[in-house]
GROMACS .gro file of C-alpha atoms in nm:
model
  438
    1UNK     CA    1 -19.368  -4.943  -2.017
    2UNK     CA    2 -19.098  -4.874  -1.753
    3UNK     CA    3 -18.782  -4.824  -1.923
    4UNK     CA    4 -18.414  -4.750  -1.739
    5UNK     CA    5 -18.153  -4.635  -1.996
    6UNK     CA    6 -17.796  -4.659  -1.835
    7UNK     CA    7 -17.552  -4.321  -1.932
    8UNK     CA    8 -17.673  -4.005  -2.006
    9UNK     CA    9 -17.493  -3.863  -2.296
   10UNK     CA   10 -17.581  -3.792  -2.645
   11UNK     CA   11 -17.717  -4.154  -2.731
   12UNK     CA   12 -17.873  -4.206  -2.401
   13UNK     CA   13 -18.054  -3.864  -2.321
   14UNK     CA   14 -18.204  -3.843  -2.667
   15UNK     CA   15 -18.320  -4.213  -2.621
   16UNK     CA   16 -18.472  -4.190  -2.294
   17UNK     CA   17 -18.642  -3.842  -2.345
   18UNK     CA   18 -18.793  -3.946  -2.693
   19UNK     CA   19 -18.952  -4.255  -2.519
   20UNK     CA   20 -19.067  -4.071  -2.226
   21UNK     CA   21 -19.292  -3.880  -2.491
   22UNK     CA   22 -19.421  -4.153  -2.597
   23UNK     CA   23 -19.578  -4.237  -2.242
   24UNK     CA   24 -19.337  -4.459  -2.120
   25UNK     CA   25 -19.203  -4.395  -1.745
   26UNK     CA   26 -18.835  -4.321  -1.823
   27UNK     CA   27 -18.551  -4.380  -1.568
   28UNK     CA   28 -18.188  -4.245  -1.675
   29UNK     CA   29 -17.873  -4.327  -1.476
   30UNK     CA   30 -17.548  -4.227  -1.442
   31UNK     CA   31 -17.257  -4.250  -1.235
   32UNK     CA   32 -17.140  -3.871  -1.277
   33UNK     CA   33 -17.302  -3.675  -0.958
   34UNK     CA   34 -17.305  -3.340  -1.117
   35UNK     CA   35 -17.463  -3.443  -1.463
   36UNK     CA   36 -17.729  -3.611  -1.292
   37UNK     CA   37 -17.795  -3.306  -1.045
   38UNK     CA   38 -17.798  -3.089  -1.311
   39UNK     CA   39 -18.050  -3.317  -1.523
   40UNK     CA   40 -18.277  -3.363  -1.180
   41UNK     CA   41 -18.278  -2.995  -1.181
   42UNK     CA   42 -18.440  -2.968  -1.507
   43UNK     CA   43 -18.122  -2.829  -1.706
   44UNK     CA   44 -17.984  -3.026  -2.048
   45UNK     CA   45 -17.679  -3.135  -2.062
   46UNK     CA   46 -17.605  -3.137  -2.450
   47UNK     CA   47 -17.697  -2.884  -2.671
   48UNK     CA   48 -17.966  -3.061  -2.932
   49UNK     CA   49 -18.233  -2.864  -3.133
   50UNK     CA   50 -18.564  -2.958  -2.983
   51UNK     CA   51 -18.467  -3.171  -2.750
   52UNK     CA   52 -18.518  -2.964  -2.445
   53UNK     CA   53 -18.904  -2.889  -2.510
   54UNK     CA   54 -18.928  -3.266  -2.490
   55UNK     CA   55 -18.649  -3.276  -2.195
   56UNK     CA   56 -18.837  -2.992  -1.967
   57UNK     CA   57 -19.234  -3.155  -2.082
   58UNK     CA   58 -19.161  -3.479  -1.935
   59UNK     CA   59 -18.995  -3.439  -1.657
   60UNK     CA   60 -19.270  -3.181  -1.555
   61UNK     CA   61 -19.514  -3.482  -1.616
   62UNK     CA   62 -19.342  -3.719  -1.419
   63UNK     CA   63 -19.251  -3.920  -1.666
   64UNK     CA   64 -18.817  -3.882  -1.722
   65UNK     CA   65 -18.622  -3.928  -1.376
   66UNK     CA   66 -18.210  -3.959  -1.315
   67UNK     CA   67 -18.036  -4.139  -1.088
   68UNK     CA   68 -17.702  -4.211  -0.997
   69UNK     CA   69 -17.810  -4.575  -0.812
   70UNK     CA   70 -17.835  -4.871  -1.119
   71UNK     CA   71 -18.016  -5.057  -0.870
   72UNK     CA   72 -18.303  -4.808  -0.805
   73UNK     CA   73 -18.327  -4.673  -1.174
   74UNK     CA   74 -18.359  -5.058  -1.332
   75UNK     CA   75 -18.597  -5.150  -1.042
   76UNK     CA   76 -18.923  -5.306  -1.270
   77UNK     CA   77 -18.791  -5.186  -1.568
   78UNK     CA   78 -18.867  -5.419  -1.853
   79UNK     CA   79 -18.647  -5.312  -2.060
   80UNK     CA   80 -18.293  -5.193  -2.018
   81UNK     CA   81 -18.044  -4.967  -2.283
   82UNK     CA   82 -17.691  -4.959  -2.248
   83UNK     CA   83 -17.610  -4.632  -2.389
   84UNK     CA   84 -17.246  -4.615  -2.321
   85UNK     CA   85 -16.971  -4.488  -2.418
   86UNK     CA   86 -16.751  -4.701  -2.678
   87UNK     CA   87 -16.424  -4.505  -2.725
   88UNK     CA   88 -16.172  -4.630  -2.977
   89UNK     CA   89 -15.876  -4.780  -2.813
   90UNK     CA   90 -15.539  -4.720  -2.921
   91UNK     CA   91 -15.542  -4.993  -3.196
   92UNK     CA   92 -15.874  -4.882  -3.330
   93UNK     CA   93 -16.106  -5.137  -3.150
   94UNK     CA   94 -16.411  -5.038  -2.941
   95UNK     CA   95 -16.336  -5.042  -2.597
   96UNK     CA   96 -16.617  -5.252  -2.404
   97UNK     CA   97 -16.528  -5.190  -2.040
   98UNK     CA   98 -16.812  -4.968  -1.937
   99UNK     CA   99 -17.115  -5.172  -2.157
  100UNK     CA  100 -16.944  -5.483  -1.999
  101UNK     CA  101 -16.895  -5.343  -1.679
  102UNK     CA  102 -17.256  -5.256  -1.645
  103UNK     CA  103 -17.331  -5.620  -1.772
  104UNK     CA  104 -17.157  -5.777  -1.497
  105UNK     CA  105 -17.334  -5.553  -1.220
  106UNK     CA  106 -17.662  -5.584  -1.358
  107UNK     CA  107 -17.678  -5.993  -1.330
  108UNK     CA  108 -17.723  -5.993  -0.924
  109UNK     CA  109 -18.024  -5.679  -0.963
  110UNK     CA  110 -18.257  -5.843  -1.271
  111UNK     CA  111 -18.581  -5.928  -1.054
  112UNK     CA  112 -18.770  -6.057  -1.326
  113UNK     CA  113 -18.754  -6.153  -1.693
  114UNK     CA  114 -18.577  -5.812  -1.905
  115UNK     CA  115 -18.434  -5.739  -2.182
  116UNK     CA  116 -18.111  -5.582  -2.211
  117UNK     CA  117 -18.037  -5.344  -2.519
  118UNK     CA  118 -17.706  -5.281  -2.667
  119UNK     CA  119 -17.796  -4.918  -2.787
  120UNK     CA  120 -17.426  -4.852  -2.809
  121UNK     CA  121 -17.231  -4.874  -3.134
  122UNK     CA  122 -17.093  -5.173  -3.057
  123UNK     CA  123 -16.869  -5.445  -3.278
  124UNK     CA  124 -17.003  -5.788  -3.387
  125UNK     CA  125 -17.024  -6.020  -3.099
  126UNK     CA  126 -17.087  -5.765  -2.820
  127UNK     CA  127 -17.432  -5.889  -2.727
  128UNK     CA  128 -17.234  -6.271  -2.637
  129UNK     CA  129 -16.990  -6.059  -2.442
  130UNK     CA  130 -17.286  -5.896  -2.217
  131UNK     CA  131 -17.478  -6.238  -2.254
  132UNK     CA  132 -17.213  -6.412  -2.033
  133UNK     CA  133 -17.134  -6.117  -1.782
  134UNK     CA  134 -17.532  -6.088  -1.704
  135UNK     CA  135 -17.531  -6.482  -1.675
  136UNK     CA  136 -17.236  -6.484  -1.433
  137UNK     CA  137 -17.489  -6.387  -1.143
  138UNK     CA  138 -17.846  -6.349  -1.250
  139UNK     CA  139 -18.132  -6.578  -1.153
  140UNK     CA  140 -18.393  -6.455  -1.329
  141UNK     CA  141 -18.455  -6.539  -1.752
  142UNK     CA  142 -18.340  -6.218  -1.982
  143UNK     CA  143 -18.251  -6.147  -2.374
  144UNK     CA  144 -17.983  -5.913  -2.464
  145UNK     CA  145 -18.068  -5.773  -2.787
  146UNK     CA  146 -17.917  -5.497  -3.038
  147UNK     CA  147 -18.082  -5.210  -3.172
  148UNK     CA  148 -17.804  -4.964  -3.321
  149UNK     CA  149 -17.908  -4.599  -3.292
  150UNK     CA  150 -17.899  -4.422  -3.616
  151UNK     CA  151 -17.915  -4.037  -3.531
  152UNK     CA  152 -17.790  -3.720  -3.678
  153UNK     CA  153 -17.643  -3.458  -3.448
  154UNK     CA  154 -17.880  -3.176  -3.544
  155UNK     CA  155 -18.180  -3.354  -3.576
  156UNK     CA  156 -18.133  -3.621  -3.370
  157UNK     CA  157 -18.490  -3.556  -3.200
  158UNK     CA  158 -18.644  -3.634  -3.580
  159UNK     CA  159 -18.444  -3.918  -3.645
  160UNK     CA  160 -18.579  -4.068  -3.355
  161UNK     CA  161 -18.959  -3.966  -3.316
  162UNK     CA  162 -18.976  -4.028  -3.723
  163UNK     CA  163 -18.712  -4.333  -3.819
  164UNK     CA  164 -18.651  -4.390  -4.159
  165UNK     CA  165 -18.622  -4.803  -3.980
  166UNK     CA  166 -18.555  -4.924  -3.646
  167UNK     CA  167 -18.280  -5.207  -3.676
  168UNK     CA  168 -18.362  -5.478  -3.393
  169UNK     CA  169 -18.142  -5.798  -3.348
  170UNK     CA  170 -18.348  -6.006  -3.172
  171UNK     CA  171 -18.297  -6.415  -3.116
  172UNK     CA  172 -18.586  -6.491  -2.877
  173UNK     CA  173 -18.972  -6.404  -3.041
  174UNK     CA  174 -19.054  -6.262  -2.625
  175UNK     CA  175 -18.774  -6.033  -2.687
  176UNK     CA  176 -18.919  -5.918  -3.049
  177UNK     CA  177 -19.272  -5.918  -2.959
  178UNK     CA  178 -19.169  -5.625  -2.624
  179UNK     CA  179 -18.936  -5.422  -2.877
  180UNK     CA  180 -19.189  -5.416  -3.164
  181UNK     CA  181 -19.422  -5.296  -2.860
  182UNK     CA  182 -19.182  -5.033  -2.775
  183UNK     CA  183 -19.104  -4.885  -3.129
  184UNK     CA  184 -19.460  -4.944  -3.247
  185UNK     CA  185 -19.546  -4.571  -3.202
  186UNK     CA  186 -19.260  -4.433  -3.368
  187UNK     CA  187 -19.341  -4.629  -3.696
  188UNK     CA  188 -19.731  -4.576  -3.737
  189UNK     CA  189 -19.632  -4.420  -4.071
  190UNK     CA  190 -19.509  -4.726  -4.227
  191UNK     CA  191 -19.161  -4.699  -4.181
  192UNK     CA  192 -19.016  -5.054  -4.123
  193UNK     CA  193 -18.911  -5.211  -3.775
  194UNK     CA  194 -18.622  -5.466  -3.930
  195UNK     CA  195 -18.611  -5.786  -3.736
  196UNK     CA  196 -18.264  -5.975  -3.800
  197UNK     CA  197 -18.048  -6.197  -3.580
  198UNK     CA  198 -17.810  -6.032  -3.340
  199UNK     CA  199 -17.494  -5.989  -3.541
  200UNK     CA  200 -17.643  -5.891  -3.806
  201UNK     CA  201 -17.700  -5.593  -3.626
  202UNK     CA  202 -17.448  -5.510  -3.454
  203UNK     CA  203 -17.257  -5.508  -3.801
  204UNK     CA  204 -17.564  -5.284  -3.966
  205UNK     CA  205 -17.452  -4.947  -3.757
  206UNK     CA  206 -17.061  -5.018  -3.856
  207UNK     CA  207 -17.137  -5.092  -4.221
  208UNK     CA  208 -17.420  -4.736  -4.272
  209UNK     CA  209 -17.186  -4.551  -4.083
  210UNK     CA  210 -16.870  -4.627  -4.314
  211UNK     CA  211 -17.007  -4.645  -4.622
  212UNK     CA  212 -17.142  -4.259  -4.527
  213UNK     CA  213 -16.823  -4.174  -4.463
  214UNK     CA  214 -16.639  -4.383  -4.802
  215UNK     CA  215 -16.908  -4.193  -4.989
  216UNK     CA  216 -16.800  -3.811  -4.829
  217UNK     CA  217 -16.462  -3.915  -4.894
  218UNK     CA  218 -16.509  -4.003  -5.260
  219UNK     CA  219 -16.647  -3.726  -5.346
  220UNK     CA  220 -16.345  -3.560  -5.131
  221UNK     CA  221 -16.138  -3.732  -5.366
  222UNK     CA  222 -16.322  -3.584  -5.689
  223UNK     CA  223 -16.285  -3.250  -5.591
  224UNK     CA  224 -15.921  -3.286  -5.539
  225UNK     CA  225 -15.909  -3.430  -5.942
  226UNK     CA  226 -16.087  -3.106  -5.990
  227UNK     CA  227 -15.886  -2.884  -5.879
  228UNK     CA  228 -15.604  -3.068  -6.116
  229UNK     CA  229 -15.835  -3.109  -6.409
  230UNK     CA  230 -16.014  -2.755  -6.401
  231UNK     CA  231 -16.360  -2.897  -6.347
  232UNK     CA  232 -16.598  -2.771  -6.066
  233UNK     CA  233 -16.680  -3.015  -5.827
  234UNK     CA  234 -17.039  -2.817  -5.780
  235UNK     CA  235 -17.105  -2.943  -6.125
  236UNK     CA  236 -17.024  -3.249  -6.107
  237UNK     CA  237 -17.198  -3.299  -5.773
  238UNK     CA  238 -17.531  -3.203  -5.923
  239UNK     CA  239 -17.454  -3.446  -6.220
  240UNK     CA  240 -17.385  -3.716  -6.000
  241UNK     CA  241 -17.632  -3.705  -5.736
  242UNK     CA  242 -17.974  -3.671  -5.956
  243UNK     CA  243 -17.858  -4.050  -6.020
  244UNK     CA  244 -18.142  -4.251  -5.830
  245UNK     CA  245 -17.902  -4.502  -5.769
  246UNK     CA  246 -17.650  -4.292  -5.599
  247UNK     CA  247 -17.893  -3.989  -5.418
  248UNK     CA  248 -17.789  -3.630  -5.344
  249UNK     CA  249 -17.699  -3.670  -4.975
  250UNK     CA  250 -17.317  -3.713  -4.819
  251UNK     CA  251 -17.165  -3.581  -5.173
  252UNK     CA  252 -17.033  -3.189  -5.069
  253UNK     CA  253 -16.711  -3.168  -5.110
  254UNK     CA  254 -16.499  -3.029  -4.783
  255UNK     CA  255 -16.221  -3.032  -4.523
  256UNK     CA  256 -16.305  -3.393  -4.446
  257UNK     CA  257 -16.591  -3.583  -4.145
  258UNK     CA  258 -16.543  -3.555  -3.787
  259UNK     CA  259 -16.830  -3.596  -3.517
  260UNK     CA  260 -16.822  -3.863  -3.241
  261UNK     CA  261 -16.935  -4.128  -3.489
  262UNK     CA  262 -16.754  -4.196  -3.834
  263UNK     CA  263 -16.452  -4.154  -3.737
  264UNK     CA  264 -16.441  -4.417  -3.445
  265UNK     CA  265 -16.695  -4.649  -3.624
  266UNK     CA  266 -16.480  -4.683  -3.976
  267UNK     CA  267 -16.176  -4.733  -3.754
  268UNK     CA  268 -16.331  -4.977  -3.540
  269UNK     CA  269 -16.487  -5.218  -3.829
  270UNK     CA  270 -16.175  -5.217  -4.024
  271UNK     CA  271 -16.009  -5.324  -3.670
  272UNK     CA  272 -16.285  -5.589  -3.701
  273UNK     CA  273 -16.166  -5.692  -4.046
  274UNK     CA  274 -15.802  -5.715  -3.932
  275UNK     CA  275 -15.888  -5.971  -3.635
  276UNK     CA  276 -16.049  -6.225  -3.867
  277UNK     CA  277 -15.749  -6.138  -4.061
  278UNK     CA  278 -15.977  -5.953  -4.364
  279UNK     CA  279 -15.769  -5.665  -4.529
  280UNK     CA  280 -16.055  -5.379  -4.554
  281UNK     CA  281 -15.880  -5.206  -4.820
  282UNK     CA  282 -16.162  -4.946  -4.897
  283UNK     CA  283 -16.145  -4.848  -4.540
  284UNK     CA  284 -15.790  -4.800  -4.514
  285UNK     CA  285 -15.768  -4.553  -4.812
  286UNK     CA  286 -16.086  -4.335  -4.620
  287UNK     CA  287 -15.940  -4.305  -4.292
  288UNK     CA  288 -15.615  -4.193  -4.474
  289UNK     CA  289 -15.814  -3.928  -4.727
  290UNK     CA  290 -15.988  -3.787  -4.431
  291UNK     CA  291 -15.669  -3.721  -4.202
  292UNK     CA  292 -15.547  -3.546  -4.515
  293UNK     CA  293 -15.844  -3.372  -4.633
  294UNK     CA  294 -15.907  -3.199  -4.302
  295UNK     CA  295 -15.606  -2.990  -4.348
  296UNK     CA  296 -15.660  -2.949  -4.689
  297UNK     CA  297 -15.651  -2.532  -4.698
  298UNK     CA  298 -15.334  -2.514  -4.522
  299UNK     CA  299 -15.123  -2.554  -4.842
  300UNK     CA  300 -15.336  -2.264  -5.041
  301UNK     CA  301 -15.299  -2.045  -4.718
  302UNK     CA  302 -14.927  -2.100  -4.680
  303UNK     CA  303 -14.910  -1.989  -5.066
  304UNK     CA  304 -15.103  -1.664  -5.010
  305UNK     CA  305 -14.847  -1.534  -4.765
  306UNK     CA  306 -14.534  -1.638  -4.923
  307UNK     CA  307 -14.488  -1.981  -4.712
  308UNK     CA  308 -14.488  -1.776  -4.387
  309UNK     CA  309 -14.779  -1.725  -4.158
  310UNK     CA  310 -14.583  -1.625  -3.876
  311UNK     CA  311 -14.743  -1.326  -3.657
  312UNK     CA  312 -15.048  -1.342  -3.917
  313UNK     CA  313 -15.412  -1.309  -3.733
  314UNK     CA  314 -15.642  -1.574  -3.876
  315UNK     CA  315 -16.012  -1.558  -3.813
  316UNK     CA  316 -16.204  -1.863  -3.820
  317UNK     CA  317 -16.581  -1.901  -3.838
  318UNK     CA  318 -16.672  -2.260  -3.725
  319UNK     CA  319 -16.546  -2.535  -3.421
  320UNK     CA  320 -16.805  -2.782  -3.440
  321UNK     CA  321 -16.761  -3.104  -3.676
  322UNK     CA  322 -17.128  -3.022  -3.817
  323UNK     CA  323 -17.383  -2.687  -3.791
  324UNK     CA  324 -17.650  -2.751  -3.484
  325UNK     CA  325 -17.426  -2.894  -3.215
  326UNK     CA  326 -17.140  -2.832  -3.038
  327UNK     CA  327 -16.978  -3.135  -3.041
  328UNK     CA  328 -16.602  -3.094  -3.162
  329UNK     CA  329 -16.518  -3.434  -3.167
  330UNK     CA  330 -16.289  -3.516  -3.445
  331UNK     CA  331 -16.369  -3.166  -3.591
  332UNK     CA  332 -16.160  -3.033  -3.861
  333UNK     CA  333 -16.118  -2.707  -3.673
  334UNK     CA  334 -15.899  -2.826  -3.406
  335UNK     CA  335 -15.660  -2.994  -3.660
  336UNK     CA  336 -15.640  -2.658  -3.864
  337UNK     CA  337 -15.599  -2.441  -3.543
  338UNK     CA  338 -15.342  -2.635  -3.390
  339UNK     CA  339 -15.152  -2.648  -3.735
  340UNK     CA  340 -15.189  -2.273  -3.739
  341UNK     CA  341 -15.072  -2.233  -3.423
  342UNK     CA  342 -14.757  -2.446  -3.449
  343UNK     CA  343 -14.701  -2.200  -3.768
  344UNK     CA  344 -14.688  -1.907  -3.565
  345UNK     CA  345 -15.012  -1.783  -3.646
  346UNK     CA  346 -15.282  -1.575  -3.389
  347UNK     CA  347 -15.650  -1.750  -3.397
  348UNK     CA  348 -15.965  -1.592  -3.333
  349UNK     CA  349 -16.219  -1.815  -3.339
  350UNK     CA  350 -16.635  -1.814  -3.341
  351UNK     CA  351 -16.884  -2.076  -3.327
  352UNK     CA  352 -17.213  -2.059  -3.221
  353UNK     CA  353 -17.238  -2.337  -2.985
  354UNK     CA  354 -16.871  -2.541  -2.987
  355UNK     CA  355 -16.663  -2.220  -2.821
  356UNK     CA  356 -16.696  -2.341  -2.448
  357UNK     CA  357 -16.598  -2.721  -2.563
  358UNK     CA  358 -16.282  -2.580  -2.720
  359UNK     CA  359 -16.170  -2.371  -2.437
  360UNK     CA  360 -16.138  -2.618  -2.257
  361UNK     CA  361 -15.870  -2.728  -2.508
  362UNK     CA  362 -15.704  -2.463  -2.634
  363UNK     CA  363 -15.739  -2.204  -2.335
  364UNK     CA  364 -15.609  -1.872  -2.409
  365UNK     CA  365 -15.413  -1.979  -2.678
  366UNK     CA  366 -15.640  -1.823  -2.890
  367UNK     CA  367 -15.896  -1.578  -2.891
  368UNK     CA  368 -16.268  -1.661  -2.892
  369UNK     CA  369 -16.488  -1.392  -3.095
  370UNK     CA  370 -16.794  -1.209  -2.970
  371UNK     CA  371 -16.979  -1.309  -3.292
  372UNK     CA  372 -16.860  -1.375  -3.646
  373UNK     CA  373 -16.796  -1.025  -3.748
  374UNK     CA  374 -16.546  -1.006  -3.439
  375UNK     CA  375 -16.312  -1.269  -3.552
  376UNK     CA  376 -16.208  -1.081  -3.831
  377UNK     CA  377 -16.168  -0.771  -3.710
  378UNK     CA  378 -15.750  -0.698  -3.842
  379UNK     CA  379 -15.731  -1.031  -3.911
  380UNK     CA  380 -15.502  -1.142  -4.199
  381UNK     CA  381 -15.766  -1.408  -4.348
  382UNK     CA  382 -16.032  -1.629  -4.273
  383UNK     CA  383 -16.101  -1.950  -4.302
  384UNK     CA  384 -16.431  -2.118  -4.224
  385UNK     CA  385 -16.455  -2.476  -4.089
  386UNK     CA  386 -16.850  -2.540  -4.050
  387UNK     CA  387 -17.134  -2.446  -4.237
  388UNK     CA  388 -17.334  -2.262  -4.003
  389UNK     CA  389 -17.682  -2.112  -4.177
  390UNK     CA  390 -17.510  -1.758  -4.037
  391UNK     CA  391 -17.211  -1.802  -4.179
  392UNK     CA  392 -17.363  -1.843  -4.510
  393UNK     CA  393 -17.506  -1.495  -4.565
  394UNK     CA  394 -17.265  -1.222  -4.473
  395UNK     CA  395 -17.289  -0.893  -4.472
  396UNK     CA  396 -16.978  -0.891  -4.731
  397UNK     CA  397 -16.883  -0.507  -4.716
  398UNK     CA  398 -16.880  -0.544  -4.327
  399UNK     CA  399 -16.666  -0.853  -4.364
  400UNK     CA  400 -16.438  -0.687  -4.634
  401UNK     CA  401 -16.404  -0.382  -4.393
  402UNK     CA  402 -16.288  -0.607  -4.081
  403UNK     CA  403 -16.027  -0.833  -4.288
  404UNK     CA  404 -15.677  -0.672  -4.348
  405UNK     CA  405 -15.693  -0.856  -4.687
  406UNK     CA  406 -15.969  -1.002  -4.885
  407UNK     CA  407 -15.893  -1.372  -4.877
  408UNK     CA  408 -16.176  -1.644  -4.757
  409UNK     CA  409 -16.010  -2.015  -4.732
  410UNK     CA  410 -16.349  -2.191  -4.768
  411UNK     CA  411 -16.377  -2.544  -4.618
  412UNK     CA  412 -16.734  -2.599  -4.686
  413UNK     CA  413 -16.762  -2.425  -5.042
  414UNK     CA  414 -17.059  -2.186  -4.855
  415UNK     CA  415 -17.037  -1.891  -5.156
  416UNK     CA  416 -17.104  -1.864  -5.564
  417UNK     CA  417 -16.741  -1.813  -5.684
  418UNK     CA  418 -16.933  -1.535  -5.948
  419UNK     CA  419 -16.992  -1.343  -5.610
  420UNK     CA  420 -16.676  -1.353  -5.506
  421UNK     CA  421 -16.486  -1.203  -5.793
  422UNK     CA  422 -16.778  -0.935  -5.806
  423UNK     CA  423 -16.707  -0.860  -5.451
  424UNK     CA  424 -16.356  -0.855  -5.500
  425UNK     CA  425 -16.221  -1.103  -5.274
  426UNK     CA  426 -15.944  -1.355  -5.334
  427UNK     CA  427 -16.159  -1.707  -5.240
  428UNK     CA  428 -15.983  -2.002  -5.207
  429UNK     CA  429 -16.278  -2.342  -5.202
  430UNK     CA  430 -16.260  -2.746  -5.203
  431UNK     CA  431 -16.280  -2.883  -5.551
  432UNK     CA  432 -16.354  -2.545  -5.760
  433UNK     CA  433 -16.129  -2.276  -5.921
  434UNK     CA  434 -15.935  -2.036  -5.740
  435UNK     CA  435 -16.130  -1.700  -5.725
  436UNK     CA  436 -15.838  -1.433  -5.723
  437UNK     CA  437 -15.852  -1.010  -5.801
  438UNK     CA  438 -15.537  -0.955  -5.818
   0.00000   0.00000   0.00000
């Protein structure tokens, strides 16, 4: 098939690459000049593991082109995504000028019958919204259909080549039959392709994403009765998630979500509840947990020093909201080291992919480590924000040696708290006892 995805960001890049391997001729476009260079000149533009074997295969085949022109990358395209971004607006709801800009320009280009995919995250009734822009100037016959994307930063190149379902809100069977075409390879072993009306759809992505991120923040919420109680959240973790019912995944107890995703998609369905006046309660109460959860070691660190970090140097292994990218969206980092900052503190920060995205930020504000090991040399603590695989086996007596005092502020509950009294350190963790030599 000939396929032209509009905007080449996360959603769109993975999208359009993972078709191209399927054979399809894949047209990307994109109004920024220098993303689109770049991505003509065979370099990525996101960091994704696995993606860029993919990336650099098929656009050595022929088969993944960019463009800045919507005009020459939809030309004979039979189907069209809308991959755009959908930023929260300052009252929570998802902001539709670029899908619905693109809507209203594509109407006057359609040359034959298309279907237009909403493959942004996009709130119940979007696909009426791009309906009537399209219709405004189009003289051709077209569907606009939704088909949420449902990947994992990480791993999104295996959440799309093997989907545990592909969600498609469909209302005409021409527009079913072509996207069941499409997907077809991606589901040959025997994972579903969902057929459902339009809304429907659109509300699917909204309602997995939140109750993903009301099921983190639960558990959130257990290890903070913990920490009261004496229990281990570890423990109870285990106890809770060999329950078929419930399932292990989403129950680890940290410094809160972040990403690009659950954050703006829980904010924007409960701004969806409030304009058909529905009072979302559960939703409320997660978005409030989380803004309080992510600064959830700041208290225990403040204690350490006597209430005064002032002057202290504070190492800090982890930017990203997740291990395997660098996106820092919403990432519990930044809310720590700005906190720590405004306290007087030095940072010295390491991440293995996120450090150029948070320059951009913070600057020279604070200083950004040669490796892990660096950001700790004379500093007064650590505190690690992401659970990167390195950051999980340490060389302990080099860490020990670097740190002016042995205290780890844990945000992801990476170490066996028996291993940290036998090493000796003070180790402060989410939902587990205080580990503490002295």
């Amino acid at each position: 098939m000939k396929i032209a995805v509009v905007g080449t960001g996360y959603v769109g890049l993975v999208t359009g690459t993972c078709f191209a391997e399927t054979g399809n001729h894949v047209t990307c476009i994109d109004i920024d000049e220098k993303k689109v260079q770049k991505l003509q000149g065979g370099k990525i533009t996101i960091y994704e593991p696995g993606l860029e074997v993919l990336f650099e295969r098929n656009i050595r085949q022929g088969r993944l082109d960019f463009t800045t022109s919507l005009a020459e990358g939809i030309k004979g395209a039979q189907i069209i995504f809308l991959a755009l971004p959908t930023p929260p607006g300052e009252d929570g709801s998802a902001d539709l000028k670029y899908v619905l800009g693109v809507a209203k320009d594509l109407g006057p280009l359609l040359e034959q019958y298309t279907v237009v995919v909403d493959k942004s995250t996009v709130p119940v009734g979007t696909a009426e919204k791009v309906t009537a822009e399209i219709a405004k100037n189009v003289k051709v016959g077209f569907d606009v259909v939704s088909n949420p994307e449902f990947l994992r930063e990480g791993v999104a190149v295996d959440d799309f080549m093997k989907p545990d379902r592909v969600v498609i809100g469909a209302e005409s069977e021409e527009a079913k039959k072509l996207m069941g075409k499409l997907y077809e390879p991606f589901v040959r072993q025997g994972n579903p392709i969902i057929f459902m009306d339009v809304k429907s759809a659109e509300l699917t992505k909204y309602a997995a994403n939140s109750f993903l991120a009301t099921k983190i923040t639960f558990m959130n919420e257990i290890a903070n009765l913990c920490e009261i109680l004496g229990a281990d959240v570890d423990a109870v973790r285990k106890g809770v998630g060999t329950d078929s019912r419930i399932g292990k995944r989403f129950l680890f107890a940290g410094i809160g979500y972040g990403g690009s995703c659950f954050p703006k998609d829980v904010q924007a369905l409960e701004k969806s509840a409030k304009e058909v006046d529905y009072d979302f309660k559960i939703l409320s109460s997660v978005m409030d947990v989380n803004h309080t959860q992510k600064q959830k070691l700041i208290t225990p660190l403040l204690d350490y020093f006597g209430g005064d970090i002032a002057g202290k140097t504070i190492g800090v292994w982890g930017l990203a909201f997740k291990p395997y990218t660098d996106d820092i969206r919403e990432a519990p980092a930044l809310e720590n080291i700005r906190k720590l900052l405004e306290l007087g503190a030095k940072v010295k920060a390491y991440d293995p992919e996120a450090m150029e995205n948070v320059k951009e930020i913070f600057g020279d504000d604070i200083y950004f480590a040669n490796d892990e090991y660096d950001a700790v040399a004379d500093a007064d603590a650590l505190m690690i924000m992401t659970e990167w695989p390195v950051f999980r086996t340490p060389e302990f007596e080099k860490l020990s040696s670097s740190l002016n005092n042995k205290v780890i502020f844990d945000g992801r509950n990476l170490y066996d708290l028996h291993q940290m009294e036998d090493l000796g350190f003070d180790y402060f963790s989410i939902g587990r006892r205080m580990v503490q030599s002295k």
